[in-house]
Tab-separated table of C-alpha atoms and ligand atoms in Angstrom:
chain	number	residue	atom	x	y	z
A	3	UNK	CA	156.861	-111.067	84.952
A	4	UNK	CA	158.862	-107.688	85.074
A	5	UNK	CA	159.543	-105.815	81.625
A	6	UNK	CA	162.306	-103.405	82.079
A	7	UNK	CA	162.403	-100.363	82.331
A	8	UNK	CA	159.334	-99.720	84.368
A	9	UNK	CA	156.640	-97.793	82.964
A	10	UNK	CA	156.261	-94.119	84.052
A	11	UNK	CA	154.363	-93.633	87.202
A	12	UNK	CA	154.308	-97.324	88.125
A	13	UNK	CA	156.400	-98.058	91.400
A	14	UNK	CA	157.684	-101.636	91.233
A	15	UNK	CA	158.286	-101.744	94.835
A	16	UNK	CA	154.616	-101.303	95.656
A	17	UNK	CA	153.814	-103.776	92.990
A	18	UNK	CA	156.384	-106.258	94.828
A	19	UNK	CA	154.699	-105.406	98.168
A	20	UNK	CA	151.212	-106.467	97.154
A	21	UNK	CA	152.437	-109.392	95.256
A	22	UNK	CA	154.340	-111.034	97.985
A	23	UNK	CA	150.980	-110.622	100.496
A	24	UNK	CA	148.661	-111.839	97.858
A	25	UNK	CA	150.788	-114.864	96.924
A	26	UNK	CA	150.611	-115.752	100.650
A	27	UNK	CA	146.874	-115.325	100.716
A	28	UNK	CA	146.358	-117.243	97.426
A	29	UNK	CA	148.327	-120.245	99.014
A	30	UNK	CA	146.362	-120.171	102.084
A	31	UNK	CA	142.614	-119.833	101.084
A	32	UNK	CA	141.172	-122.054	98.098
A	33	UNK	CA	139.541	-120.084	95.729
A	34	UNK	CA	136.892	-122.538	94.166
A	35	UNK	CA	134.173	-121.210	96.378
A	36	UNK	CA	133.754	-117.581	97.700
A	37	UNK	CA	135.607	-116.589	100.580
A	38	UNK	CA	133.448	-116.221	103.862
A	39	UNK	CA	133.255	-113.259	105.632
A	40	UNK	CA	135.491	-114.493	108.398
A	41	UNK	CA	138.570	-115.533	105.813
A	42	UNK	CA	138.113	-112.112	104.201
A	43	UNK	CA	138.455	-110.257	107.449
A	44	UNK	CA	141.688	-112.222	108.016
A	45	UNK	CA	142.844	-111.400	104.133
A	46	UNK	CA	142.077	-107.653	104.830
A	47	UNK	CA	143.716	-107.721	108.333
A	48	UNK	CA	147.155	-109.209	106.372
A	49	UNK	CA	146.695	-106.333	103.666
A	50	UNK	CA	146.136	-103.728	106.360
A	51	UNK	CA	149.743	-103.017	107.019
A	52	UNK	CA	150.671	-102.520	103.251
A	53	UNK	CA	148.045	-99.425	103.115
A	54	UNK	CA	145.601	-101.047	101.061
A	55	UNK	CA	142.648	-100.085	103.346
A	56	UNK	CA	143.524	-96.441	103.909
A	57	UNK	CA	144.823	-96.145	100.066
A	58	UNK	CA	145.046	-92.328	99.031
A	59	UNK	CA	143.260	-91.146	102.231
A	60	UNK	CA	145.723	-88.486	104.024
A	61	UNK	CA	147.580	-89.646	107.025
A	62	UNK	CA	146.045	-87.142	109.099
A	63	UNK	CA	142.761	-88.664	108.369
A	64	UNK	CA	143.914	-91.977	109.418
A	65	UNK	CA	144.451	-93.099	105.945
A	66	UNK	CA	147.863	-94.550	104.415
A	67	UNK	CA	148.653	-91.337	102.622
A	68	UNK	CA	149.515	-93.214	99.125
A	69	UNK	CA	149.434	-91.216	96.129
A	70	UNK	CA	146.855	-92.868	93.436
A	71	UNK	CA	149.913	-94.281	91.353
A	72	UNK	CA	151.292	-95.916	94.483
A	73	UNK	CA	147.957	-97.355	95.311
A	74	UNK	CA	147.410	-98.452	91.605
A	75	UNK	CA	150.880	-100.130	92.005
A	76	UNK	CA	150.123	-101.958	95.085
A	77	UNK	CA	146.604	-103.050	93.700
A	78	UNK	CA	148.346	-104.196	90.516
A	79	UNK	CA	150.575	-106.554	92.718
A	80	UNK	CA	147.635	-107.956	94.776
A	81	UNK	CA	145.575	-108.627	91.712
A	82	UNK	CA	148.408	-110.704	90.083
A	83	UNK	CA	147.387	-113.343	92.846
A	84	UNK	CA	144.135	-112.006	93.967
A	85	UNK	CA	142.228	-109.770	91.380
A	86	UNK	CA	139.467	-107.379	92.169
A	87	UNK	CA	139.598	-107.515	96.014
A	88	UNK	CA	137.943	-104.245	96.427
A	89	UNK	CA	136.733	-102.912	100.086
A	90	UNK	CA	138.640	-99.769	99.753
A	91	UNK	CA	136.305	-97.186	98.203
A	92	UNK	CA	133.907	-96.855	100.686
A	93	UNK	CA	136.667	-95.448	103.211
A	94	UNK	CA	137.553	-92.720	100.623
A	95	UNK	CA	133.713	-91.734	100.122
A	96	UNK	CA	133.332	-91.508	104.027
A	97	UNK	CA	136.384	-89.367	104.120
A	98	UNK	CA	135.224	-86.772	101.455
A	99	UNK	CA	131.632	-86.544	102.441
A	100	UNK	CA	130.744	-88.433	105.490
A	101	UNK	CA	129.178	-86.921	108.571
A	102	UNK	CA	131.218	-86.770	111.884
A	103	UNK	CA	129.307	-89.778	113.227
A	104	UNK	CA	130.168	-91.817	110.084
A	105	UNK	CA	133.737	-90.950	110.380
A	106	UNK	CA	133.480	-92.113	114.105
A	107	UNK	CA	131.398	-95.084	113.690
A	108	UNK	CA	131.739	-96.646	110.425
A	109	UNK	CA	135.080	-95.567	108.917
A	110	UNK	CA	137.478	-96.809	111.735
A	111	UNK	CA	136.258	-100.570	111.220
A	112	UNK	CA	136.534	-100.171	107.531
A	113	UNK	CA	140.258	-98.644	107.921
A	114	UNK	CA	140.999	-101.590	110.425
A	115	UNK	CA	139.931	-104.270	108.243
A	116	UNK	CA	137.341	-105.358	110.828
A	117	UNK	CA	134.557	-104.492	108.653
A	118	UNK	CA	133.638	-104.886	104.838
A	119	UNK	CA	132.318	-102.127	102.600
A	120	UNK	CA	130.266	-102.467	99.462
A	121	UNK	CA	129.318	-99.849	96.680
A	122	UNK	CA	125.720	-100.291	95.596
A	123	UNK	CA	124.749	-98.242	92.291
A	124	UNK	CA	123.541	-100.934	89.653
A	125	UNK	CA	119.707	-101.459	89.545
A	126	UNK	CA	117.646	-104.094	87.709
A	127	UNK	CA	116.865	-102.246	84.689
A	128	UNK	CA	120.633	-101.655	83.772
A	129	UNK	CA	123.822	-100.611	85.455
A	130	UNK	CA	125.249	-98.538	82.506
A	131	UNK	CA	123.075	-95.240	83.271
A	132	UNK	CA	123.373	-93.852	87.079
A	133	UNK	CA	120.638	-91.432	86.376
A	134	UNK	CA	117.344	-91.351	88.075
A	135	UNK	CA	117.820	-94.162	90.258
A	136	UNK	CA	114.731	-96.122	91.235
A	137	UNK	CA	115.780	-96.915	94.717
A	138	UNK	CA	114.327	-94.031	96.827
A	139	UNK	CA	115.183	-92.347	100.373
A	140	UNK	CA	112.596	-90.473	101.945
A	141	UNK	CA	111.849	-89.163	105.428
A	142	UNK	CA	110.141	-91.258	108.078
A	143	UNK	CA	110.022	-92.745	111.681
A	144	UNK	CA	112.406	-89.774	112.749
A	145	UNK	CA	115.178	-90.614	110.137
A	146	UNK	CA	115.030	-91.895	106.493
A	147	UNK	CA	113.607	-94.937	104.872
A	148	UNK	CA	115.508	-96.542	101.855
A	149	UNK	CA	113.514	-98.977	99.529
A	150	UNK	CA	114.737	-100.390	96.118
A	151	UNK	CA	117.099	-103.103	94.888
A	152	UNK	CA	120.574	-103.156	93.633
A	153	UNK	CA	122.490	-105.823	91.657
A	154	UNK	CA	125.575	-107.248	90.986
A	155	UNK	CA	127.117	-105.793	94.282
A	156	UNK	CA	130.671	-106.924	94.982
A	157	UNK	CA	130.764	-108.369	98.279
A	158	UNK	CA	127.208	-108.337	98.761
A	159	UNK	CA	127.120	-111.602	100.802
A	160	UNK	CA	129.874	-110.463	103.156
A	161	UNK	CA	129.818	-106.903	103.412
A	162	UNK	CA	128.671	-104.659	106.523
A	163	UNK	CA	128.145	-101.457	105.078
A	164	UNK	CA	127.139	-100.377	101.632
A	165	UNK	CA	127.028	-96.859	100.004
A	166	UNK	CA	123.686	-96.727	98.175
A	167	UNK	CA	122.828	-94.677	95.410
A	168	UNK	CA	119.299	-93.387	95.686
A	169	UNK	CA	116.861	-90.641	94.745
A	170	UNK	CA	115.578	-88.313	97.682
A	171	UNK	CA	111.770	-87.178	97.961
A	172	UNK	CA	112.560	-84.300	95.601
A	173	UNK	CA	114.410	-86.641	93.069
A	174	UNK	CA	117.903	-85.471	93.865
A	175	UNK	CA	120.656	-87.938	93.676
A	176	UNK	CA	121.996	-88.885	96.961
A	177	UNK	CA	124.161	-91.725	98.767
A	178	UNK	CA	123.451	-93.281	102.016
A	179	UNK	CA	125.545	-95.599	104.133
A	180	UNK	CA	123.416	-98.402	104.827
A	181	UNK	CA	124.026	-101.168	107.938
A	182	UNK	CA	123.187	-104.376	105.981
A	183	UNK	CA	122.514	-106.226	109.039
A	184	UNK	CA	119.284	-103.856	109.557
A	185	UNK	CA	116.080	-105.166	109.498
A	186	UNK	CA	114.501	-105.145	105.895
A	187	UNK	CA	117.881	-105.947	103.841
A	188	UNK	CA	117.690	-109.056	101.957
A	189	UNK	CA	120.624	-110.181	100.055
A	190	UNK	CA	120.873	-112.760	97.175
A	191	UNK	CA	124.040	-114.509	95.691
A	192	UNK	CA	124.655	-114.493	92.048
A	193	UNK	CA	126.568	-117.460	90.364
A	194	UNK	CA	129.395	-115.660	88.449
A	195	UNK	CA	131.395	-116.698	85.551
A	196	UNK	CA	134.915	-115.522	87.059
A	197	UNK	CA	136.305	-114.074	90.092
A	198	UNK	CA	134.900	-117.062	92.131
A	199	UNK	CA	136.909	-116.282	95.333
A	200	UNK	CA	134.350	-113.180	95.831
A	201	UNK	CA	130.570	-112.841	96.211
A	202	UNK	CA	128.553	-110.720	93.805
A	203	UNK	CA	124.686	-110.291	94.473
A	204	UNK	CA	121.700	-108.405	94.408
A	205	UNK	CA	120.516	-106.506	97.737
A	206	UNK	CA	117.091	-105.527	98.383
A	207	UNK	CA	115.929	-102.727	100.865
A	208	UNK	CA	112.405	-103.299	102.062
A	209	UNK	CA	111.582	-99.909	103.925
A	210	UNK	CA	114.985	-100.213	105.628
A	211	UNK	CA	115.516	-97.493	108.520
A	212	UNK	CA	118.592	-95.176	107.905
A	213	UNK	CA	119.810	-92.640	110.562
A	214	UNK	CA	120.013	-89.318	109.031
A	215	UNK	CA	123.848	-89.155	109.879
A	216	UNK	CA	124.468	-91.755	107.341
A	217	UNK	CA	123.641	-89.425	104.382
A	218	UNK	CA	127.000	-88.424	102.698
A	219	UNK	CA	127.045	-84.508	102.067
A	220	UNK	CA	127.346	-84.406	98.366
A	221	UNK	CA	125.304	-84.890	95.045
A	222	UNK	CA	124.910	-88.725	94.792
A	223	UNK	CA	125.857	-89.101	91.157
A	224	UNK	CA	128.745	-86.533	91.486
A	225	UNK	CA	130.095	-88.689	94.129
A	226	UNK	CA	129.610	-91.957	92.316
A	227	UNK	CA	131.111	-90.595	89.091
A	228	UNK	CA	134.183	-88.940	90.964
A	229	UNK	CA	134.843	-92.277	92.392
A	230	UNK	CA	134.774	-93.924	88.707
A	231	UNK	CA	137.684	-92.314	87.503
A	232	UNK	CA	139.863	-93.861	90.422
A	233	UNK	CA	138.024	-97.192	90.285
A	234	UNK	CA	138.733	-97.343	86.400
A	235	UNK	CA	142.443	-96.983	86.650
A	236	UNK	CA	142.548	-99.600	89.404
A	237	UNK	CA	140.528	-102.114	87.286
A	238	UNK	CA	142.644	-101.383	84.325
A	239	UNK	CA	146.044	-102.246	85.959
A	240	UNK	CA	144.310	-105.234	87.596
A	241	UNK	CA	143.152	-106.756	84.127
A	242	UNK	CA	146.890	-106.157	82.746
A	243	UNK	CA	148.291	-108.029	85.849
A	244	UNK	CA	146.301	-110.987	85.411
A	245	UNK	CA	146.951	-111.071	81.728
A	246	UNK	CA	150.798	-110.797	82.501
A	247	UNK	CA	150.148	-113.842	84.978
A	248	UNK	CA	148.485	-115.739	81.920
A	249	UNK	CA	151.380	-115.095	79.807
A	250	UNK	CA	153.962	-116.150	82.259
A	251	UNK	CA	152.073	-119.127	83.192
A	252	UNK	CA	151.660	-119.940	79.529
A	253	UNK	CA	155.246	-119.399	78.388
A	254	UNK	CA	156.531	-121.798	81.171
A	255	UNK	CA	154.035	-124.358	80.390
A	256	UNK	CA	155.228	-124.198	76.754
A	257	UNK	CA	158.532	-124.949	77.834
A	258	UNK	CA	157.407	-128.309	78.827
A	259	UNK	CA	155.808	-129.183	75.420
A	260	UNK	CA	157.449	-130.449	72.425
A	261	UNK	CA	156.107	-130.452	68.823
A	262	UNK	CA	158.056	-131.436	65.554
A	263	UNK	CA	161.029	-132.437	67.873
A	264	UNK	CA	161.341	-128.837	69.534
A	265	UNK	CA	160.084	-127.223	72.619
A	266	UNK	CA	157.126	-125.299	71.755
A	267	UNK	CA	158.284	-122.366	73.704
A	268	UNK	CA	161.199	-122.246	71.097
A	269	UNK	CA	159.051	-122.249	67.867
A	270	UNK	CA	159.189	-118.871	66.048
A	271	UNK	CA	155.386	-118.884	66.083
A	272	UNK	CA	155.356	-119.079	69.863
A	273	UNK	CA	158.087	-115.969	70.139
A	274	UNK	CA	156.074	-114.056	67.804
A	275	UNK	CA	152.768	-114.640	69.645
A	276	UNK	CA	154.549	-114.182	73.008
A	277	UNK	CA	156.169	-110.871	71.984
A	278	UNK	CA	152.855	-109.535	70.295
A	279	UNK	CA	150.819	-109.986	73.406
A	280	UNK	CA	153.797	-108.519	75.956
A	281	UNK	CA	153.710	-105.811	73.585
A	282	UNK	CA	149.821	-105.048	73.756
A	283	UNK	CA	149.997	-105.714	77.399
A	284	UNK	CA	152.855	-103.114	78.165
A	285	UNK	CA	150.994	-100.444	75.938
A	286	UNK	CA	147.725	-101.080	78.068
A	287	UNK	CA	149.837	-100.766	81.312
A	288	UNK	CA	151.616	-97.414	79.834
A	289	UNK	CA	147.873	-96.022	79.123
A	290	UNK	CA	146.474	-97.262	82.613
A	291	UNK	CA	149.382	-95.608	84.628
A	292	UNK	CA	149.228	-92.537	82.380
A	293	UNK	CA	145.483	-92.323	83.255
A	294	UNK	CA	146.377	-93.008	87.005
A	295	UNK	CA	148.598	-89.868	87.032
A	296	UNK	CA	146.256	-87.869	84.972
A	297	UNK	CA	143.462	-88.490	87.861
A	298	UNK	CA	146.004	-87.998	90.513
A	299	UNK	CA	146.912	-84.662	89.198
A	300	UNK	CA	143.297	-83.505	88.726
A	301	UNK	CA	143.938	-83.323	84.741
A	302	UNK	CA	140.898	-81.962	82.879
A	303	UNK	CA	140.876	-85.036	80.749
A	304	UNK	CA	141.518	-87.473	83.574
A	305	UNK	CA	137.597	-89.074	83.690
A	306	UNK	CA	137.825	-89.664	79.725
A	307	UNK	CA	141.417	-91.107	80.162
A	308	UNK	CA	140.446	-93.149	83.036
A	309	UNK	CA	137.504	-94.677	80.770
A	310	UNK	CA	139.815	-95.114	77.724
A	311	UNK	CA	142.457	-96.640	79.745
A	312	UNK	CA	139.925	-99.135	81.473
A	313	UNK	CA	138.294	-100.152	78.104
A	314	UNK	CA	141.598	-100.735	76.372
A	315	UNK	CA	143.060	-102.573	79.229
A	316	UNK	CA	140.282	-104.972	79.550
A	317	UNK	CA	139.722	-105.416	75.889
A	318	UNK	CA	143.455	-106.291	75.612
A	319	UNK	CA	143.332	-108.457	78.494
A	320	UNK	CA	140.447	-110.423	77.517
A	321	UNK	CA	141.879	-110.851	74.066
A	322	UNK	CA	145.411	-111.962	75.534
A	323	UNK	CA	143.884	-114.452	78.087
A	324	UNK	CA	141.852	-115.947	75.184
A	325	UNK	CA	144.771	-116.392	72.815
A	326	UNK	CA	146.762	-117.871	75.902
A	327	UNK	CA	144.036	-120.359	76.706
A	328	UNK	CA	144.165	-121.719	73.165
A	329	UNK	CA	147.893	-121.585	73.144
A	330	UNK	CA	147.738	-123.893	76.371
A	331	UNK	CA	145.438	-126.503	74.649
A	332	UNK	CA	144.379	-129.213	76.799
A	333	UNK	CA	146.424	-127.808	79.775
A	334	UNK	CA	144.405	-124.568	79.466
A	335	UNK	CA	141.158	-126.459	79.392
A	336	UNK	CA	141.870	-128.197	82.548
A	337	UNK	CA	140.117	-126.026	85.317
A	338	UNK	CA	142.727	-127.039	87.748
A	339	UNK	CA	145.385	-125.360	86.317
A	340	UNK	CA	143.871	-121.901	86.581
A	341	UNK	CA	144.605	-120.712	82.912
A	342	UNK	CA	141.058	-120.493	81.810
A	343	UNK	CA	140.386	-118.545	85.245
A	344	UNK	CA	142.333	-115.849	83.982
A	345	UNK	CA	140.095	-115.108	81.119
A	346	UNK	CA	137.044	-115.342	83.078
A	347	UNK	CA	138.223	-113.009	85.534
A	348	UNK	CA	139.388	-110.656	82.835
A	349	UNK	CA	135.899	-110.978	81.496
A	350	UNK	CA	134.332	-109.853	84.636
A	351	UNK	CA	136.551	-107.011	84.969
A	352	UNK	CA	135.493	-105.948	81.427
A	353	UNK	CA	132.098	-105.127	82.749
A	354	UNK	CA	132.911	-103.869	86.331
A	355	UNK	CA	132.475	-100.229	86.439
A	356	UNK	CA	131.216	-99.916	83.119
A	357	UNK	CA	131.418	-101.999	80.091
A	358	UNK	CA	133.896	-101.608	77.312
A	359	UNK	CA	131.462	-99.891	75.295
A	360	UNK	CA	130.114	-97.365	77.690
A	361	UNK	CA	133.847	-96.442	78.753
A	362	UNK	CA	135.336	-96.490	74.990
A	363	UNK	CA	132.211	-94.049	74.131
A	364	UNK	CA	133.051	-91.903	76.920
A	365	UNK	CA	136.855	-91.741	75.909
A	366	UNK	CA	136.034	-91.793	72.268
A	367	UNK	CA	133.475	-88.671	72.669
A	368	UNK	CA	136.269	-86.751	74.523
A	369	UNK	CA	138.809	-87.561	71.601
A	370	UNK	CA	136.231	-86.549	69.208
A	371	UNK	CA	135.446	-83.391	70.685
A	372	UNK	CA	139.103	-82.584	71.391
A	373	UNK	CA	139.985	-83.183	67.410
A	374	UNK	CA	137.007	-81.270	66.312
A	375	UNK	CA	138.422	-78.290	68.314
A	376	UNK	CA	135.355	-77.669	70.313
A	377	UNK	CA	137.361	-78.067	73.496
B	426	LIG	C1	132.776	-108.182	88.422
B	426	LIG	C2	131.740	-106.997	88.500
B	426	LIG	C3	131.641	-106.527	89.767
B	426	LIG	C4	130.549	-105.199	89.936
B	426	LIG	N1	130.623	-104.601	91.011
B	426	LIG	C5	129.627	-103.940	91.080
B	426	LIG	C6	129.361	-103.177	92.299
B	426	LIG	O1	129.957	-103.356	93.184
B	426	LIG	N2	128.212	-102.313	92.678
B	426	LIG	C7	127.374	-101.993	91.561
B	426	LIG	O2	126.722	-101.219	91.885
B	426	LIG	N3	127.779	-102.707	90.465
B	426	LIG	C8	128.512	-103.549	90.369
B	426	LIG	N4	128.775	-104.264	88.869
B	426	LIG	C9	127.683	-103.891	87.918
B	426	LIG	C10	128.697	-103.158	86.820
B	426	LIG	O3	128.810	-101.852	87.083
B	426	LIG	C11	127.068	-103.347	85.563
B	426	LIG	O4	127.114	-104.587	85.273
B	426	LIG	C12	127.771	-102.446	84.274
B	426	LIG	O5	127.544	-101.115	84.694
B	426	LIG	C13	127.024	-102.559	83.283
B	426	LIG	O6	125.536	-102.737	83.839
B	426	LIG	P1	124.677	-103.794	83.271
B	426	LIG	O7	125.323	-105.100	83.469
B	426	LIG	O8	123.323	-103.451	83.969
B	426	LIG	O9	124.423	-103.654	81.567
B	426	LIG	P2	123.264	-102.754	80.999
B	426	LIG	O10	123.463	-101.401	81.432
B	426	LIG	O11	122.031	-103.593	80.948
B	426	LIG	O12	123.823	-102.791	79.555
B	426	LIG	C14	123.398	-103.877	78.494
B	426	LIG	C15	124.213	-103.571	77.232
B	426	LIG	O13	123.741	-102.245	76.787
B	426	LIG	C16	125.204	-101.653	76.205
B	426	LIG	N5	124.894	-100.553	76.284
B	426	LIG	C17	125.079	-99.475	77.357
B	426	LIG	N6	124.948	-98.024	76.830
B	426	LIG	C18	124.888	-98.375	75.520
B	426	LIG	C19	124.957	-97.214	74.628
B	426	LIG	N7	124.884	-96.022	74.683
B	426	LIG	N8	124.835	-97.567	73.174
B	426	LIG	C20	124.601	-99.152	72.877
B	426	LIG	N9	124.675	-99.920	74.019
B	426	LIG	C21	125.064	-99.390	75.151
B	426	LIG	C22	126.120	-102.248	77.167
B	426	LIG	O14	127.358	-102.148	76.944
B	426	LIG	C23	125.706	-103.700	77.560
B	426	LIG	O15	126.405	-104.539	76.495
B	426	LIG	C24	129.586	-105.178	88.690
B	426	LIG	C25	129.815	-105.957	87.502
B	426	LIG	C26	130.938	-106.780	87.500
B	426	LIG	C27	130.751	-107.622	86.251
């Protein structure tokens, strides 16, 4: 569903490009169980020509050279049929801080879509704080040795490489690229509430040997935080996209239902609810692209805005999808129609890359400081 005029920053041509490929993917691959690695590689192969895998990496570094708002638009279009496909961050992390060997040996497969990357930050004691990870990397056997456990890793069961946040022997925060086929890596799947087309899981590292060239040249927590700004605006546009799909599907469905001699879609109450939800989603989309533009231009408020936009978009999307589910009544409760899946997927997005509470506190603290005149 398109509302005109388009919101500033959003590029509807990129949205349409993403939507076209993702709609084909959705038709080709059933999503009742998570896609296998082979299926995902086929899917990423189809997405490669759109620039999805090379995202905002400059063309001279073999990336797609998209601006962040173009990439957000592309991701939004893809999410309308296939939300939260991920597998684009590790490429940017390696480009920013990877060693020459990492750029030669790991990056090409990720950019080509012949391998899958994962980001492993969350630990069993909680993912809201990334300070002082319990996962450690220490010198040993001519290289490094990684020990610890990460939870809730997207693509846990299908990824080839993970960027793992850990503490080194001096307690400094670092990130290392880990070959997930290495001895000592143990993966366990999670059964999730939504996003059923993807795998999520725990990855345990039992004294896994890691070559030194796999260490990223950065402060690990700073690298992870820098990635959050981009990740959060991308989640924001995706949450709104799937809620718009739920709105469009519900509106279409209600044109087929009658109550008191009228089409339910024509009742004033329905028009009122549809208009209200569309206005809330449009507001959330405006904020999401406003934040994307701020991140793209390096505005000092960008990180806080990205958090605020992500929290707002996900809260709005979950609320909208929940209301739409009830408006669909029996149709919504039939899992075969996919209406309930929109709400389940939106709820998953609300916790990915930081809970609503964590992100709205980051945003609220920024606003409060600004209003109190301390910045
Ligand atoms: C779809 C999805 C994909 C994900 N993908 C990845 C991934 O690829 N890699 C990865 O590492 N992780 C991933 N995660 C994990 C995600 O980042 C964490 O779930 C999230 O950061 C929250 O951590 P937690 O679930 O451990 O909650 P906890 O940190 O255990 O939080 C528990 C509760 O405490 C609340 N809380 C936190 N801080 C405060 C505070 N200051 N005051 C009051 N309450 C507070 C939280 O809001 C929450 O309600 C993913 C999660 C989901 C749902």
